[in-house]
Amino acid sequence: LRKRIEAEFSVPFYSGSFVAENQFSEGALHSSLTEQTVNGKRREQTVTTRLASQHYRFDLSEKTDRNRKWEVVAPIAHTITGLYYQEPAQVQAVYSEKFGAMCKIRKLGNGSYSVELPNGKESVYSYEHGHCVRVVTELAGVKLSIVRKQRPL
């Protein structure tokens, strides 16, 4: 199973994009890739690779060319990318592909959920009839409100 999100943003002096893609096998994350671009330059890329059951390697490559790696020992059945696909009604935590860490989810009511990110910030996901309709988050230092595009029938 593959899950993918793409987002573009443009504000005075900055434009960019964010792409995240997950591959799942038998209900567990097999691999993930994220890439963040600002003003035409890759700012950050992350790769998570499953090494064994509940054992992953996280690789971070930043614009400063500092490559960092660490291991994540946890079962990963839900990711931040997955929140764009399905309401996390019974989910306690999700894996952040960008940070390489598990993040707690808190139900706010009215179909909204807060995700506590490792950098101390939070993102709020809002759902209607189980579908994500809005995300308030920060990307490349800019606070964004991401609204689901309506596709013509």
Short mmCIF file of C-alpha atoms in Angstrom, two decimals:
data_model
loop_
_atom_site.label_atom_id
_atom_site.label_comp_id
_atom_site.label_asym_id
_atom_site.label_seq_id
_atom_site.Cartn_x
_atom_site.Cartn_y
_atom_site.Cartn_z
CA LEU A 1 0.00 0.00 0.00
CA ARG A 2 1.35 3.41 -0.96
CA LYS A 3 0.37 6.75 0.61
CA ARG A 4 1.63 10.04 -0.82
CA ILE A 5 1.03 13.74 -0.17
CA GLU A 6 2.29 16.74 -2.09
CA ALA A 7 1.98 20.36 -0.98
CA GLU A 8 3.17 23.61 -2.50
CA PHE A 9 3.30 27.01 -0.86
CA SER A 10 4.04 30.56 -1.91
CA VAL A 11 4.31 33.59 0.36
CA PRO A 12 6.27 36.82 -0.10
CA PHE A 13 9.97 35.96 -0.58
CA TYR A 14 9.43 32.19 -0.25
CA SER A 15 7.99 29.40 -2.33
CA GLY A 16 8.43 25.71 -1.96
CA SER A 17 7.07 22.24 -1.81
CA PHE A 18 6.84 19.24 0.46
CA VAL A 19 6.47 15.63 -0.66
CA ALA A 20 6.00 12.60 1.58
CA GLU A 21 5.55 9.02 0.45
CA ASN A 22 5.05 5.87 2.52
CA GLN A 23 5.13 2.21 1.54
CA PHE A 24 3.31 -0.22 3.83
CA SER A 25 3.48 -4.00 3.91
CA GLU A 26 1.23 -6.19 6.08
CA GLY A 27 0.03 -3.19 8.10
CA ALA A 28 3.52 -1.90 8.98
CA LEU A 29 5.63 0.85 7.48
CA HIS A 30 8.16 -0.60 5.02
CA SER A 31 9.79 2.68 3.94
CA SER A 32 9.20 6.42 3.72
CA LEU A 33 10.72 9.39 1.95
CA THR A 34 10.16 13.11 2.55
CA GLU A 35 11.61 16.04 0.67
CA GLN A 36 11.26 19.75 1.43
CA THR A 37 12.25 22.38 -1.15
CA VAL A 38 12.42 26.15 -0.53
CA ASN A 39 13.07 28.69 -3.30
CA GLY A 40 14.10 25.93 -5.69
CA LYS A 41 16.70 24.35 -3.38
CA ARG A 42 16.34 21.10 -1.47
CA ARG A 43 16.30 22.06 2.18
CA GLU A 44 15.82 18.64 3.73
CA GLN A 45 15.33 15.00 2.81
CA THR A 46 14.54 12.07 5.08
CA VAL A 47 14.44 8.34 4.46
CA THR A 48 13.09 5.72 6.85
CA THR A 49 13.84 2.08 6.05
CA ARG A 50 12.52 -1.00 7.83
CA LEU A 51 15.41 -3.23 8.92
CA ALA A 52 13.36 -5.82 10.82
CA SER A 53 10.04 -6.05 12.63
CA GLN A 54 9.69 -2.91 14.78
CA HIS A 55 13.22 -1.80 13.82
CA TYR A 56 13.90 1.10 11.42
CA ARG A 57 16.81 3.26 10.25
CA PHE A 58 16.20 7.01 9.87
CA ASP A 59 18.47 9.08 7.58
CA LEU A 60 18.30 12.89 7.57
CA SER A 61 20.03 15.03 4.96
CA GLU A 62 19.80 18.82 5.46
CA LYS A 63 20.84 21.77 3.31
CA THR A 64 23.91 22.20 5.53
CA ASP A 65 25.06 18.78 4.28
CA ARG A 66 25.00 17.38 7.78
CA ASN A 67 23.86 13.80 7.43
CA ARG A 68 22.49 12.21 10.55
CA LYS A 69 21.27 8.67 11.12
CA TRP A 70 19.65 6.87 13.99
CA GLU A 71 17.53 3.83 14.66
CA VAL A 72 13.88 3.78 15.66
CA VAL A 73 12.75 0.76 17.66
CA ALA A 74 8.95 0.86 17.67
CA PRO A 75 6.04 -0.66 15.79
CA ILE A 76 5.02 1.83 13.07
CA ALA A 77 1.49 1.27 11.78
CA HIS A 78 0.49 4.95 11.45
CA THR A 79 2.33 7.96 10.03
CA ILE A 80 1.80 11.70 9.69
CA THR A 81 1.18 11.15 5.96
CA GLY A 82 -1.56 8.68 6.87
CA LEU A 83 -3.41 11.43 8.75
CA TYR A 84 -4.22 13.01 5.38
CA TYR A 85 -6.02 9.79 4.41
CA GLN A 86 -7.89 8.70 7.53
CA GLU A 87 -9.15 10.14 10.81
CA PRO A 88 -7.07 8.77 13.72
CA ALA A 89 -10.10 7.94 15.88
CA GLN A 90 -8.43 5.13 17.88
CA VAL A 91 -4.77 6.05 17.26
CA GLN A 92 -2.59 7.14 20.20
CA ALA A 93 0.60 8.03 18.29
CA VAL A 94 1.90 8.40 14.74
CA TYR A 95 5.39 8.25 13.25
CA SER A 96 6.77 11.54 11.94
CA GLU A 97 8.67 10.78 8.76
CA LYS A 98 10.22 14.26 8.92
CA PHE A 99 11.55 13.94 12.49
CA GLY A 100 12.12 10.17 12.72
CA ALA A 101 10.15 9.88 15.96
CA MET A 102 6.77 8.87 17.33
CA CYS A 103 4.35 11.72 18.10
CA LYS A 104 1.41 11.72 20.51
CA ILE A 105 -2.07 12.49 19.21
CA ARG A 106 -4.62 14.33 21.33
CA LYS A 107 -8.30 14.52 20.43
CA LEU A 108 -9.53 18.13 20.59
CA GLY A 109 -13.20 17.48 19.80
CA ASN A 110 -15.32 18.49 16.81
CA GLY A 111 -13.33 16.14 14.56
CA SER A 112 -9.98 17.83 15.31
CA TYR A 113 -6.75 16.26 16.57
CA SER A 114 -3.49 17.78 17.76
CA VAL A 115 -0.17 16.11 16.96
CA GLU A 116 2.71 17.04 19.28
CA LEU A 117 5.87 17.30 17.18
CA PRO A 118 9.39 16.61 18.52
CA ASN A 119 10.38 20.26 17.88
CA GLY A 120 7.83 21.41 20.49
CA LYS A 121 5.29 22.62 17.94
CA GLU A 122 1.96 21.10 17.12
CA SER A 123 -0.11 20.50 14.02
CA VAL A 124 -3.90 20.38 14.08
CA TYR A 125 -5.79 18.05 11.72
CA SER A 126 -9.54 18.55 11.16
CA TYR A 127 -11.90 15.95 9.72
CA GLU A 128 -15.42 15.84 8.33
CA HIS A 129 -17.07 12.43 7.86
CA GLY A 130 -13.68 10.77 8.46
CA HIS A 131 -11.89 12.76 5.72
CA CYS A 132 -9.14 15.28 6.42
CA VAL A 133 -10.33 18.72 5.31
CA ARG A 134 -7.78 21.05 6.93
CA VAL A 135 -4.33 20.96 8.53
CA VAL A 136 -2.75 23.86 10.41
CA THR A 137 1.01 23.39 10.63
CA GLU A 138 4.37 25.06 10.10
CA LEU A 139 6.55 24.39 7.08
CA ALA A 140 9.94 26.00 6.46
CA GLY A 141 9.26 28.49 9.27
CA VAL A 142 5.92 29.58 7.82
CA LYS A 143 2.58 28.83 9.53
CA LEU A 144 0.28 27.25 6.98
CA SER A 145 -3.34 26.27 6.72
CA ILE A 146 -3.60 23.40 4.25
CA VAL A 147 -7.09 22.90 2.87
CA ARG A 148 -8.15 19.83 0.91
CA LYS A 149 -8.65 20.53 -2.79
CA GLN A 150 -12.05 19.58 -4.13
CA ARG A 151 -11.70 17.49 -7.26
CA PRO A 152 -14.35 17.95 -9.96
CA LEU A 153 -16.46 14.86 -10.61
#
